[in-house]
PDB file of C-alpha atoms in Angstrom:
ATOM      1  CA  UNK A 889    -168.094  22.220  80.933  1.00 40.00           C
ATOM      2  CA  UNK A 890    -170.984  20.641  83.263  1.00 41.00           C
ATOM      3  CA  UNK A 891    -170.956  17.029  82.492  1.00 43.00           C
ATOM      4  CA  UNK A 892    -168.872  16.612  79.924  1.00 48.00           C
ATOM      5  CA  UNK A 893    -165.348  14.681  79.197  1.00 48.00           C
ATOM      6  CA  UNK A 894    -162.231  16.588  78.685  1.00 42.00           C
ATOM      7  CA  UNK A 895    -161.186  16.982  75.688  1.00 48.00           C
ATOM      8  CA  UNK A 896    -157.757  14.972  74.635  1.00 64.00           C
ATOM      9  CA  UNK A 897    -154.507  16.379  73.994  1.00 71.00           C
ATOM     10  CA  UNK A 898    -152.781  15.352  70.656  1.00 81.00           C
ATOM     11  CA  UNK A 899    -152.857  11.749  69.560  1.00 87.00           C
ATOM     12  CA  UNK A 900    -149.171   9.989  70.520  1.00 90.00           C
ATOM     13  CA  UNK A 901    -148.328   9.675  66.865  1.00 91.00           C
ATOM     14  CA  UNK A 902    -149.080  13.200  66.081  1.00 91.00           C
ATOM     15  CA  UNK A 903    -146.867  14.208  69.216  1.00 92.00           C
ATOM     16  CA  UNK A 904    -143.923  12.089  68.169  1.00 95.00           C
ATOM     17  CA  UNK A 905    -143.991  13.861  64.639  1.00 95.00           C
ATOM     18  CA  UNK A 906    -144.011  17.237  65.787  1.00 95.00           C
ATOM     19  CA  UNK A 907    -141.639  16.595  68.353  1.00 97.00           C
ATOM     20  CA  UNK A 908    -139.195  14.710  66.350  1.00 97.00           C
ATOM     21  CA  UNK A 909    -139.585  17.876  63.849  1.00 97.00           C
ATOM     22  CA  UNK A 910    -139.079  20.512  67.050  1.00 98.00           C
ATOM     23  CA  UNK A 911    -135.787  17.778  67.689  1.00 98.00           C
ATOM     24  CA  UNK A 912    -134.182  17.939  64.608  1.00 97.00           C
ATOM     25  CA  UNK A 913    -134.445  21.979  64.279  1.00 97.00           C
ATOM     26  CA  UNK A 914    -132.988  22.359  67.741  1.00 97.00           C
ATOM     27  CA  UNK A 915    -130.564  19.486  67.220  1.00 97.00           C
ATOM     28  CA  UNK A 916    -129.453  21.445  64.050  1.00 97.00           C
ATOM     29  CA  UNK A 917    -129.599  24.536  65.035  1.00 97.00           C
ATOM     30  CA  UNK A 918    -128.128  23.951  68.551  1.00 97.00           C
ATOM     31  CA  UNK A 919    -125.077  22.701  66.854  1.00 96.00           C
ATOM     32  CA  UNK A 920    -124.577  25.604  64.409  1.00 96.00           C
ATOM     33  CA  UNK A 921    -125.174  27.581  67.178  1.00 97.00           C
ATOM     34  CA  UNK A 922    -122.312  26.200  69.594  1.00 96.00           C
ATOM     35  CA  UNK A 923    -119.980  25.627  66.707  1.00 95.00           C
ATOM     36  CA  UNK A 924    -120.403  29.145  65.960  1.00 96.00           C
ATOM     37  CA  UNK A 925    -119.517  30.801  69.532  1.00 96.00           C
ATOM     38  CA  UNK A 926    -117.048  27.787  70.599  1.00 95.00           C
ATOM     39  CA  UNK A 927    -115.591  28.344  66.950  1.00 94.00           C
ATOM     40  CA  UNK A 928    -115.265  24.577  66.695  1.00 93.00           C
ATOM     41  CA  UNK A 929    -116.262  22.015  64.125  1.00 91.00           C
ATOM     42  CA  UNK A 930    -118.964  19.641  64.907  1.00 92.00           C
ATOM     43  CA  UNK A 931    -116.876  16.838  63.212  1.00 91.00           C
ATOM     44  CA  UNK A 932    -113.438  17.783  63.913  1.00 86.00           C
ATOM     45  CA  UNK A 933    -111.946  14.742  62.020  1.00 87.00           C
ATOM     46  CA  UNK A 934    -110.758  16.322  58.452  1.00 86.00           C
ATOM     47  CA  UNK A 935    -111.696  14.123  55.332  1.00 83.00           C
ATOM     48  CA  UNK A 936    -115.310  12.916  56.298  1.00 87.00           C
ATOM     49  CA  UNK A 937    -117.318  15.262  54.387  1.00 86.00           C
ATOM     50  CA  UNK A 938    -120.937  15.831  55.589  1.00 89.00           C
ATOM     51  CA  UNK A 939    -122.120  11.803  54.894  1.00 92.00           C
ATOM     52  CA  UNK A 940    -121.324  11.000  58.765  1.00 93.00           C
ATOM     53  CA  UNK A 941    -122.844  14.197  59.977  1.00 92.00           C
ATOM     54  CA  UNK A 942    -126.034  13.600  58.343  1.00 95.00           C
ATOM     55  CA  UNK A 943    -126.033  10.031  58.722  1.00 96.00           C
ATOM     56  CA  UNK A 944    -125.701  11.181  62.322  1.00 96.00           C
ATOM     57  CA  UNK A 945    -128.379  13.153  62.414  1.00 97.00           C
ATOM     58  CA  UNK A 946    -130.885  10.708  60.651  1.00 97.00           C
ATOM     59  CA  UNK A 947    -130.104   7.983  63.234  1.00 98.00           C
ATOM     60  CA  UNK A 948    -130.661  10.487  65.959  1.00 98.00           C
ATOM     61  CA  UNK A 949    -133.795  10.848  64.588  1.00 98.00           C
ATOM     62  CA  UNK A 950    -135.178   7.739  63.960  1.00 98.00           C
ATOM     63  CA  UNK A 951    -133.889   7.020  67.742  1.00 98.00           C
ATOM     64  CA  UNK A 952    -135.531   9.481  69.116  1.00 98.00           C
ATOM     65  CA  UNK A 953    -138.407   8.923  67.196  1.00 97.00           C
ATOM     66  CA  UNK A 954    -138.802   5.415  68.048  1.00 96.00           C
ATOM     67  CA  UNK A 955    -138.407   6.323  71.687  1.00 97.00           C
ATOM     68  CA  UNK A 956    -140.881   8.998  71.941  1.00 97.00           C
ATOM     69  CA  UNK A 957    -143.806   7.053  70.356  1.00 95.00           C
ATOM     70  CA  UNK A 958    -143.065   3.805  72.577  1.00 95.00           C
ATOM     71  CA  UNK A 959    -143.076   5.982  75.508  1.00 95.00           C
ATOM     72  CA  UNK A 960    -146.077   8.007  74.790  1.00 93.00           C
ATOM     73  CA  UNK A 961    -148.351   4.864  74.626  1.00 90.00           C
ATOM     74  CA  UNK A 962    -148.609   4.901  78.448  1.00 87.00           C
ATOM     75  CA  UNK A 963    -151.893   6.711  79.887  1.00 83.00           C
ATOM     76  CA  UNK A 964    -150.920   9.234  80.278  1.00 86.00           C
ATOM     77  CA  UNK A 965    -147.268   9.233  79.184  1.00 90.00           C
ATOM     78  CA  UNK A 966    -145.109  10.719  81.985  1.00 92.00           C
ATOM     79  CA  UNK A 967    -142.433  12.784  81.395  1.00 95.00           C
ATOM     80  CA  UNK A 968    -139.608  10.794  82.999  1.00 96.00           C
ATOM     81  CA  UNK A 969    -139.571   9.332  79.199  1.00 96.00           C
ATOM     82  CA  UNK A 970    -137.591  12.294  78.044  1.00 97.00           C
ATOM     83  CA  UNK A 971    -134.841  10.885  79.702  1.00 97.00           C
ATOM     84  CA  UNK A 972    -134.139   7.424  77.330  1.00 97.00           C
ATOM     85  CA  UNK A 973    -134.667   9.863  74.414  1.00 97.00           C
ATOM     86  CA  UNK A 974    -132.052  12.128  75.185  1.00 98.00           C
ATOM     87  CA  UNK A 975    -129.836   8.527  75.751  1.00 98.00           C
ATOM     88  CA  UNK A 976    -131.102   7.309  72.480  1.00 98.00           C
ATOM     89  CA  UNK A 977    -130.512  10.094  70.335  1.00 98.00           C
ATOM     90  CA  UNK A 978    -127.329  10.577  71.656  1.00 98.00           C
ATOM     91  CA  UNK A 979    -126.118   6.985  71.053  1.00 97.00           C
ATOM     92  CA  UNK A 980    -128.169   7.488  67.992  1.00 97.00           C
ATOM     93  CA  UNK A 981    -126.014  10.481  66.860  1.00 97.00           C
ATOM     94  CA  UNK A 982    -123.018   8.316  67.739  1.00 97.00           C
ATOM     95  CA  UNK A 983    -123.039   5.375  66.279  1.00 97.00           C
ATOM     96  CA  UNK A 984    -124.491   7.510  62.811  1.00 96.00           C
ATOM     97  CA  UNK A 985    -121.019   9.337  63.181  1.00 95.00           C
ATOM     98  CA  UNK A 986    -119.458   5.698  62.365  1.00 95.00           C
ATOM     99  CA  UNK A 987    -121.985   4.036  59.994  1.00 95.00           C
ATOM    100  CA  UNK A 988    -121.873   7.607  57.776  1.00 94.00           C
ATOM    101  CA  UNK A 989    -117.955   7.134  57.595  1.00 93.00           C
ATOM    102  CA  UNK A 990    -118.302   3.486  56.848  1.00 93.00           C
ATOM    103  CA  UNK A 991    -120.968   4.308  54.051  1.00 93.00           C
ATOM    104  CA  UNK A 992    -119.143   6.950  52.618  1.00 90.00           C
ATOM    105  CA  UNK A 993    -115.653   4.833  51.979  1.00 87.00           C
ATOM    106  CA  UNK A 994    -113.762   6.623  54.358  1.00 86.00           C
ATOM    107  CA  UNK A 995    -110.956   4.630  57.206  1.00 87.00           C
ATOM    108  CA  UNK A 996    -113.083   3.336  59.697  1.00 89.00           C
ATOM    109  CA  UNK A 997    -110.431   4.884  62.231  1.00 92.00           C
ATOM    110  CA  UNK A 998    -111.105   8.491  61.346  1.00 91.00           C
ATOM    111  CA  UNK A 999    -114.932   7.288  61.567  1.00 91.00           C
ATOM    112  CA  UNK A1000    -114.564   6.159  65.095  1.00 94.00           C
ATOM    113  CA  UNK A1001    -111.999   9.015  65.999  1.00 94.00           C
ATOM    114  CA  UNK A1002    -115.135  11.543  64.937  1.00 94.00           C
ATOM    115  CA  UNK A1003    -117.674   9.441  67.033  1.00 95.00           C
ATOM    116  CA  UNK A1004    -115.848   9.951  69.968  1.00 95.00           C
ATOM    117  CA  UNK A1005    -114.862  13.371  69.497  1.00 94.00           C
ATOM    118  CA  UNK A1006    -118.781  14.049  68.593  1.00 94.00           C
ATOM    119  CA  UNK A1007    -119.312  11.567  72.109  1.00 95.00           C
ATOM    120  CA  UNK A1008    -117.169  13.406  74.197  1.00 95.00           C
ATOM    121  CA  UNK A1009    -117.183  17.420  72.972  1.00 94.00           C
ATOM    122  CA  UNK A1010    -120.176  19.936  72.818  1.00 96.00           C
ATOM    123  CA  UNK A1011    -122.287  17.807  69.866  1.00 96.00           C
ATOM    124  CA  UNK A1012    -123.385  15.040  72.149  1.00 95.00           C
ATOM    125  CA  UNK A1013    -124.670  16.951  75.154  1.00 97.00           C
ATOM    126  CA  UNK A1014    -126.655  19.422  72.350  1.00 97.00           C
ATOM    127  CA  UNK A1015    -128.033  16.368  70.756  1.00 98.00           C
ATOM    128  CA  UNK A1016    -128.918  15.397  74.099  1.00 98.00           C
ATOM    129  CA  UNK A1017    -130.429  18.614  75.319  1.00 98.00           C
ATOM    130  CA  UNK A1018    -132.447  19.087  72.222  1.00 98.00           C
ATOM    131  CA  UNK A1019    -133.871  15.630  72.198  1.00 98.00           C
ATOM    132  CA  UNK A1020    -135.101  16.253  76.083  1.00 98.00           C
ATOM    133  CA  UNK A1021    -136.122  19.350  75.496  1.00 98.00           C
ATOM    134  CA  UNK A1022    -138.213  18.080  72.450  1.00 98.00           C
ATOM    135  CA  UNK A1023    -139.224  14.523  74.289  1.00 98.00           C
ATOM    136  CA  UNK A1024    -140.314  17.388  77.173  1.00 97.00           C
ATOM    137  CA  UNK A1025    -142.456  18.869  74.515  1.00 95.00           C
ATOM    138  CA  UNK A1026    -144.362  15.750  72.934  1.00 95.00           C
ATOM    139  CA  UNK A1027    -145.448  14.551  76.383  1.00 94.00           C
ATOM    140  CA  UNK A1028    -147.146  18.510  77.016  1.00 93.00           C
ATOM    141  CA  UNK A1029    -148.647  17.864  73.713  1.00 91.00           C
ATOM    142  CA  UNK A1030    -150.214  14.021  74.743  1.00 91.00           C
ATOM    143  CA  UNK A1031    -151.540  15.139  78.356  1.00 88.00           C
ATOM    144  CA  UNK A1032    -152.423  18.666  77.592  1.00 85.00           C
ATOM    145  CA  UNK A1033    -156.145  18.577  77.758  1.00 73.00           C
ATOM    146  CA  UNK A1034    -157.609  21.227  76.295  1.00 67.00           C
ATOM    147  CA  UNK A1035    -160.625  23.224  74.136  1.00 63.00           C
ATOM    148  CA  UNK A1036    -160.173  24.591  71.238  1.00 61.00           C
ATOM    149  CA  UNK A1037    -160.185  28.511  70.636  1.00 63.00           C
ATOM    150  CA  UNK A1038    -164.247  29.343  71.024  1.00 69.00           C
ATOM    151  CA  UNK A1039    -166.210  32.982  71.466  1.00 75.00           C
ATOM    152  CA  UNK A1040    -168.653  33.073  74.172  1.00 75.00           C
ATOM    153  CA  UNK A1041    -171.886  33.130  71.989  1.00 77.00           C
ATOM    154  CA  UNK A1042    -170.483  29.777  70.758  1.00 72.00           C
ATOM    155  CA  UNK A1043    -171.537  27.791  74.246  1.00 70.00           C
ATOM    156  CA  UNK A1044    -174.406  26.215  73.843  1.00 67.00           C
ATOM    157  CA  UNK A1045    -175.431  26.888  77.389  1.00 63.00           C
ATOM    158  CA  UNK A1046    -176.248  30.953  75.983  1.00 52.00           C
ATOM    159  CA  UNK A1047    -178.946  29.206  73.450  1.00 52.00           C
TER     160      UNK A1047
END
């Protein structure tokens, strides 16, 4: 490339969707994962059902989310900015735990009893780690400067 610009990475709101989608499977699947070798619910609180859980989950999202996409407006975005996503979709996981047991009619105690068991056991710090790891993932994707796949007789320099 003689004179010419680099090429830009992925536009900030194309980052934030495919890392909130690279968030949500490891936030999912890091859970199932742990619960399965710890042999531990994720919601230990009996008589929830899965409202809170996914309730949960959709508030960790949207934190997350939200977070990402104001922190990849910077030029370029650094990566520090993982760090208040993995805060927000934790709180954001949280506080879910106790609005999905409010929505779906059950005592608010057992709904803030499963908060802070969520707050306090494994599904917190693997909401956490997923949402960094993903947060890690949307900045590469912003500042990654890069060509597209091209074969040599494609270069207009060979012409």
């Amino acid at each position: 490339m003689s004179d010419q610009q680099r090429p830009a990475g992925v536009s900030p709101p194309v980052a934030a969707v495919f890392a909130s989608v690279v968030f949500i499977a490891l936030s999912i699947g890091g859970l199932g994962v742990v619960s399965l070798i710890l042999d531990a619910d994720v919601i230990p609180v009996r008589g929830l059902g899965a409202i809170p859980g996914v309730v949960g989950q959709l508030l960790a999202l949207a934190a997350f989310a939200g977070t990402l996409w104001w922190g990849l407006r910077a030029d370029p975005p650094g990566y520090v900015v993982a760090v208040p996503c993995s805060i927000a979709a934790y709180l954001g996981e949280v506080l879910g735990i106790v609005v999905g047991a409010l929505v779906s009619g059950a005592d608010p105690a057992r709904g803030l009893a499963a908060a802070s068991r969520v707050a306090l056991g494994f599904p917190g710090p693997v909401v956490a780690l997923a949402a960094l790891l993903a947060a890690l993932f949307g900045v590469l994707l912003v500042r990654a400067r890069t060509n597209g796949p091209r074969w040599r007789w494609e270069d207009d320099d060979d012409l």
